[in-house]
């Protein structure tokens, strides 16, 4: 049986660093709230140092209780889910064309993702707009 013991030594006059860790096991896709995070008195390389940086973000991978939260582990919440129905929007000048599509991948605001146009069966790429529509072609 292997026992691990961590000893923390506080020296007077030496400032300690803080790191953000998961308060409980969080599955991938969880949108983080204050209760999901803890601030510990330890300097963990690469870990976030302020819980505010993670609040409202979505986990990209499972985060286990007590493990450090790194910037690469979280991202903006997905507005479009894989296999979800999405509105495809094409704009050029005064012309706007809308069609239904099926997202081939998940995406957050600003992400470029692929979707299947349900009418033509063509695969298109577009940018996820703040309202969850997919802007395809035309000027940016």
XYZ file of N, CA and C in Angstrom:
420
model
N 0.850 -1.171 0.000
C 0.000 0.000 0.000
C 0.894 1.232 0.000
N 0.673 2.118 -0.947
C 1.468 3.329 -1.077
C 0.729 4.482 -0.426
N 1.402 5.185 0.471
C 0.823 6.320 1.166
C 1.497 7.587 0.672
N 0.726 8.585 0.349
C 1.294 9.858 -0.073
C 0.980 10.890 0.988
N 1.986 11.657 1.345
C 1.820 12.676 2.362
C 2.342 13.989 1.802
N 1.511 14.989 1.828
C 1.924 16.314 1.353
C 2.161 17.198 2.566
N 3.305 17.846 2.601
C 3.633 18.748 3.692
C 3.775 20.147 3.114
N 3.024 21.088 3.665
C 3.098 22.478 3.236
C 3.768 23.279 4.342
N 4.793 23.989 3.990
C 5.561 24.777 4.943
C 5.347 26.244 4.619
N 4.912 27.017 5.583
C 4.713 28.445 5.388
C 5.849 29.186 6.055
N 6.559 29.959 5.270
C 7.668 30.752 5.794
C 7.211 32.187 5.999
N 7.554 32.796 7.121
C 7.147 34.177 7.359
C 7.765 35.095 6.299
N 6.941 36.023 5.784
C 7.433 36.994 4.815
C 7.467 36.489 3.382
N 7.114 35.213 3.154
C 7.115 34.663 1.800
C 5.664 34.548 1.330
N 5.363 35.204 0.220
C 4.001 35.180 -0.309
C 3.749 33.858 -1.016
N 2.620 33.244 -0.738
C 2.266 31.994 -1.386
C 1.382 32.262 -2.589
N 1.352 31.320 -3.487
C 0.504 31.441 -4.667
C -0.747 30.600 -4.465
N -1.788 30.943 -5.181
C -3.025 30.189 -5.113
C -3.333 29.607 -6.477
N -4.019 28.469 -6.488
C -4.395 27.801 -7.730
C -5.846 27.358 -7.644
N -6.488 27.268 -8.805
C -7.882 26.840 -8.889
C -7.918 25.334 -9.132
N -8.746 24.623 -8.327
C -8.933 23.183 -8.493
C -10.431 22.891 -8.552
N -10.777 21.727 -9.079
C -12.176 21.303 -9.144
C -12.642 20.896 -7.747
N -13.810 21.389 -7.340
C -14.366 21.066 -6.028
C -14.973 19.670 -6.005
N -15.388 19.178 -7.169
C -15.987 17.850 -7.306
C -15.675 17.355 -8.708
N -15.947 16.118 -8.986
C -15.722 15.583 -10.332
C -16.746 16.206 -11.280
N -16.234 16.785 -12.374
C -17.072 17.489 -13.343
C -16.945 16.824 -14.706
N -18.040 16.315 -15.256
C -17.963 15.694 -16.579
C -17.683 16.731 -17.664
N -17.146 16.287 -18.782
C -16.926 17.166 -19.925
C -18.264 17.772 -20.330
N -18.254 19.054 -20.666
C -19.475 19.740 -21.075
C -20.173 20.484 -19.959
N -19.629 20.444 -18.739
C -20.218 21.143 -17.609
C -19.904 22.630 -17.694
N -20.924 23.480 -17.542
C -20.694 24.925 -17.470
C -20.372 25.235 -16.009
N -19.209 25.845 -15.771
C -18.688 26.030 -14.417
C -19.384 27.148 -13.651
N -19.692 26.856 -12.381
C -20.266 27.831 -11.455
C -19.338 27.947 -10.248
N -19.617 28.879 -9.376
C -18.778 29.125 -8.198
C -18.610 27.866 -7.342
N -19.661 27.064 -7.211
C -19.604 25.860 -6.385
C -18.765 24.733 -6.967
N -18.385 24.846 -8.234
C -17.589 23.804 -8.888
C -16.091 23.980 -8.671
N -15.683 25.136 -8.134
C -14.261 25.472 -8.051
C -13.832 25.800 -6.632
N -12.573 25.503 -6.348
C -11.965 25.857 -5.065
C -10.645 26.570 -5.334
N -10.277 27.472 -4.460
C -8.990 28.153 -4.532
C -8.132 27.587 -3.407
N -7.000 26.984 -3.755
C -6.128 26.363 -2.753
C -4.818 27.130 -2.642
N -4.222 27.078 -1.477
C -2.938 27.739 -1.235
C -1.801 26.846 -1.704
N -1.612 26.789 -3.007
C -0.534 26.002 -3.599
C -0.261 26.547 -4.986
N 0.993 26.548 -5.360
C 1.345 26.982 -6.710
C 1.444 25.742 -7.590
N 0.439 25.555 -8.436
C 0.390 24.410 -9.338
C 0.734 24.928 -10.727
N 1.830 24.478 -11.314
C 2.247 24.989 -12.620
C 1.155 24.874 -13.681
N 0.855 25.982 -14.340
C -0.111 26.017 -15.421
C -1.562 26.157 -14.990
N -1.840 26.057 -13.692
C -3.222 26.148 -13.208
C -3.688 27.596 -13.200
N -4.995 27.773 -13.356
C -5.570 29.111 -13.237
C -5.356 29.609 -11.816
N -5.229 30.914 -11.649
C -4.998 31.485 -10.322
C -6.199 32.270 -9.807
N -7.223 32.452 -10.648
C -8.424 33.170 -10.233
C -9.655 32.407 -10.722
N -10.573 32.055 -9.816
C -11.771 31.325 -10.224
C -12.621 32.095 -11.235
N -12.584 33.422 -11.175
C -13.384 34.251 -12.078
C -13.065 33.959 -13.551
N -11.836 33.545 -13.838
C -11.431 33.246 -15.214
C -12.136 32.008 -15.756
N -12.637 31.149 -14.871
C -13.271 29.900 -15.301
C -14.792 29.934 -15.218
N -15.349 30.862 -14.441
C -16.797 30.909 -14.266
C -17.505 31.145 -15.593
N -18.531 30.346 -15.862
C -19.295 30.469 -17.096
C -18.673 29.745 -18.280
N -17.469 29.216 -18.107
C -16.814 28.459 -19.168
C -17.292 27.008 -19.104
N -17.071 26.275 -20.179
C -17.505 24.881 -20.264
C -16.287 23.968 -20.267
N -16.370 22.866 -19.524
C -15.247 21.934 -19.472
C -15.127 21.191 -20.802
N -13.908 21.087 -21.310
C -13.651 20.351 -22.550
C -13.384 18.874 -22.255
N -12.910 18.604 -21.048
C -12.602 17.246 -20.595
C -13.182 17.072 -19.200
N -13.202 15.850 -18.705
C -13.636 15.612 -17.326
C -12.584 16.175 -16.380
N -13.037 16.892 -15.359
C -12.134 17.421 -14.332
C -12.449 16.684 -13.039
N -11.432 16.124 -12.418
C -11.631 15.326 -11.212
C -11.425 16.171 -9.966
N -12.154 15.854 -8.915
C -12.100 16.597 -7.657
C -10.661 16.739 -7.172
N -10.291 17.970 -6.832
C -8.953 18.249 -6.313
C -7.892 18.465 -7.374
N -8.209 18.233 -8.640
C -7.242 18.420 -9.720
C -7.248 19.870 -10.179
N -6.092 20.351 -10.607
C -5.944 21.729 -11.065
C -6.749 21.971 -12.336
N -7.266 23.191 -12.473
C -7.992 23.603 -13.670
C -7.032 24.442 -14.514
N -6.764 23.992 -15.736
C -5.884 24.698 -16.665
C -6.731 25.377 -17.736
N -6.225 26.429 -18.339
C -6.941 27.156 -19.388
C -7.290 26.240 -20.553
N -6.439 25.272 -20.857
C -6.691 24.361 -21.983
C -7.840 23.392 -21.702
N -8.241 23.258 -20.429
C -9.293 22.327 -20.035
C -10.697 22.909 -20.181
N -10.799 24.226 -20.414
C -12.096 24.894 -20.464
C -12.186 25.775 -21.701
N -13.391 26.157 -22.066
C -13.601 27.039 -23.212
C -15.001 27.634 -23.172
N -15.294 28.455 -24.150
C -16.610 29.081 -24.229
C -17.685 28.003 -24.398
N -18.852 28.209 -23.794
C -19.929 27.227 -23.920
C -20.379 27.056 -25.370
N -20.652 25.835 -25.763
C -21.105 25.538 -27.124
C -22.526 26.051 -27.314
N -22.740 26.778 -28.409
C -24.074 27.247 -28.775
C -24.736 26.269 -29.729
N -23.908 25.517 -30.457
C -24.389 24.539 -31.423
C -23.874 23.169 -30.988
N -24.782 22.202 -30.892
C -24.404 20.852 -30.494
C -24.264 19.959 -31.728
N -23.353 19.017 -31.672
C -23.172 18.068 -32.772
C -24.486 17.340 -33.032
N -24.854 17.206 -34.298
C -26.087 16.571 -34.759
C -27.337 17.398 -34.492
N -27.175 18.597 -33.927
C -28.324 19.466 -33.691
C -28.739 20.174 -34.978
N -30.013 20.560 -35.046
C -30.508 21.316 -36.191
C -30.099 22.776 -36.000
N -29.554 23.363 -37.060
C -29.062 24.737 -37.017
C -29.571 25.478 -38.249
N -29.788 26.781 -38.101
C -30.187 27.594 -39.246
C -28.932 28.076 -39.959
N -28.855 27.789 -41.264
C -27.744 28.248 -42.099
C -28.165 29.576 -42.711
N -27.303 30.589 -42.632
C -27.633 31.913 -43.158
C -26.538 32.348 -44.114
N -26.966 32.723 -45.340
C -26.054 33.265 -46.352
C -26.521 34.683 -46.650
N -25.589 35.658 -46.556
C -25.924 37.051 -46.848
C -24.953 37.593 -47.884
N -25.500 38.292 -48.859
C -24.683 38.991 -49.864
C -25.487 40.207 -50.312
N -24.969 41.398 -50.015
C -25.711 42.615 -50.352
C -27.035 42.619 -49.617
N -28.138 42.799 -50.358
C -29.469 42.799 -49.756
C -30.101 41.426 -49.726
N -29.386 40.416 -50.202
C -29.919 39.060 -50.285
C -29.577 38.269 -49.020
N -30.592 37.620 -48.458
C -30.386 36.715 -47.322
C -31.100 35.412 -47.627
N -30.376 34.318 -47.540
C -30.949 32.992 -47.755
C -30.795 32.197 -46.464
N -31.891 31.571 -46.044
C -31.879 30.740 -44.835
C -32.247 29.309 -45.215
N -31.591 28.368 -44.565
C -31.892 26.956 -44.792
C -31.632 26.199 -43.500
N -32.257 25.048 -43.367
C -32.020 24.195 -42.202
C -30.820 23.312 -42.474
N -30.035 23.082 -41.430
C -28.879 22.207 -41.544
C -28.720 21.370 -40.299
N -27.846 20.386 -40.383
C -27.498 19.545 -39.241
C -26.026 19.757 -38.945
N -25.723 20.195 -37.724
C -24.338 20.456 -37.336
C -23.548 19.151 -37.298
N -22.387 19.143 -37.921
C -21.536 17.954 -37.925
C -20.532 17.972 -36.778
N -20.512 19.082 -36.041
C -19.651 19.205 -34.860
C -20.223 20.287 -33.956
N -19.800 20.303 -32.713
C -20.230 21.328 -31.764
C -19.401 22.583 -31.977
N -19.964 23.731 -31.601
C -19.216 24.971 -31.748
C -19.704 26.071 -30.835
N -18.767 26.875 -30.355
C -19.060 28.052 -29.546
C -19.087 29.266 -30.463
N -19.512 30.397 -29.930
C -19.553 31.631 -30.708
C -18.187 31.912 -31.345
N -18.198 32.163 -32.663
C -16.976 32.477 -33.388
C -16.255 31.273 -33.970
N -16.617 30.065 -33.537
C -15.970 28.862 -34.072
C -16.413 28.609 -35.508
N -15.525 28.059 -36.293
C -15.854 27.635 -37.650
C -16.149 26.140 -37.601
N -17.365 25.763 -38.036
C -17.768 24.363 -37.996
C -18.390 23.966 -39.330
N -18.576 22.658 -39.513
C -19.207 22.126 -40.721
C -20.649 21.716 -40.402
N -21.503 21.829 -41.429
C -22.895 21.418 -41.282
C -23.375 20.840 -42.606
N -24.397 20.013 -42.523
C -25.014 19.424 -43.701
C -26.280 20.201 -44.015
N -26.356 20.785 -45.225
C -27.573 21.453 -45.673
C -28.609 20.354 -45.911
N -29.731 20.392 -45.188
C -30.718 19.320 -45.262
C -31.462 19.288 -46.595
N -31.551 20.421 -47.281
C -32.255 20.456 -48.567
C -31.377 19.932 -49.701
N -30.127 20.388 -49.757
C -29.255 20.023 -50.879
C -28.333 18.850 -50.566
N -28.220 18.478 -49.297
C -27.308 17.422 -48.823
C -25.841 17.799 -49.020
N -25.565 19.097 -49.222
C -24.186 19.578 -49.373
C -23.608 19.897 -47.997
N -22.321 19.639 -47.823
C -21.632 20.003 -46.592
C -21.068 21.405 -46.758
N -21.370 22.275 -45.788
C -20.908 23.657 -45.827
C -20.152 23.967 -44.538
N -19.323 24.994 -44.593
C -18.618 25.469 -43.398
C -19.106 26.866 -43.093
N -19.162 27.195 -41.824
C -19.609 28.520 -41.431
C -19.144 28.870 -40.042
N -19.397 30.120 -39.669
C -19.009 30.652 -38.364
C -20.237 30.724 -37.478
N -20.109 30.269 -36.230
C -21.220 30.283 -35.286
C -21.449 31.729 -34.818
N -22.673 32.218 -35.044
C -23.054 33.572 -34.631
C -23.504 33.560 -33.169
N -23.569 34.734 -32.520
C -23.979 34.795 -31.112
C -25.356 34.201 -30.829
N -26.240 34.168 -31.842
C -27.578 33.609 -31.633
C -27.649 32.118 -31.960
N -26.513 31.494 -32.311
C -26.476 30.064 -32.590
C -26.712 29.697 -34.040
N -26.946 30.698 -34.904
C -27.058 30.390 -36.337
C -25.670 30.202 -36.913
N -25.608 29.617 -38.102
C -24.326 29.375 -38.774
C -24.263 30.270 -40.014
N -23.315 31.212 -40.017
C -23.144 32.147 -41.135
C -22.236 31.468 -42.155
N -22.766 31.206 -43.339
C -22.010 30.515 -44.388
C -21.787 31.461 -45.568
N -20.604 31.394 -46.166
C -20.293 32.193 -47.339
C -20.527 33.677 -47.130
N -20.476 34.430 -48.209
C -20.723 35.871 -48.153
C -19.628 36.603 -47.399
N -19.773 37.927 -47.261
C -18.764 38.714 -46.551
C -18.788 38.411 -45.062
N -17.640 38.538 -44.385
C -17.585 38.227 -42.940
C -18.384 39.208 -42.112
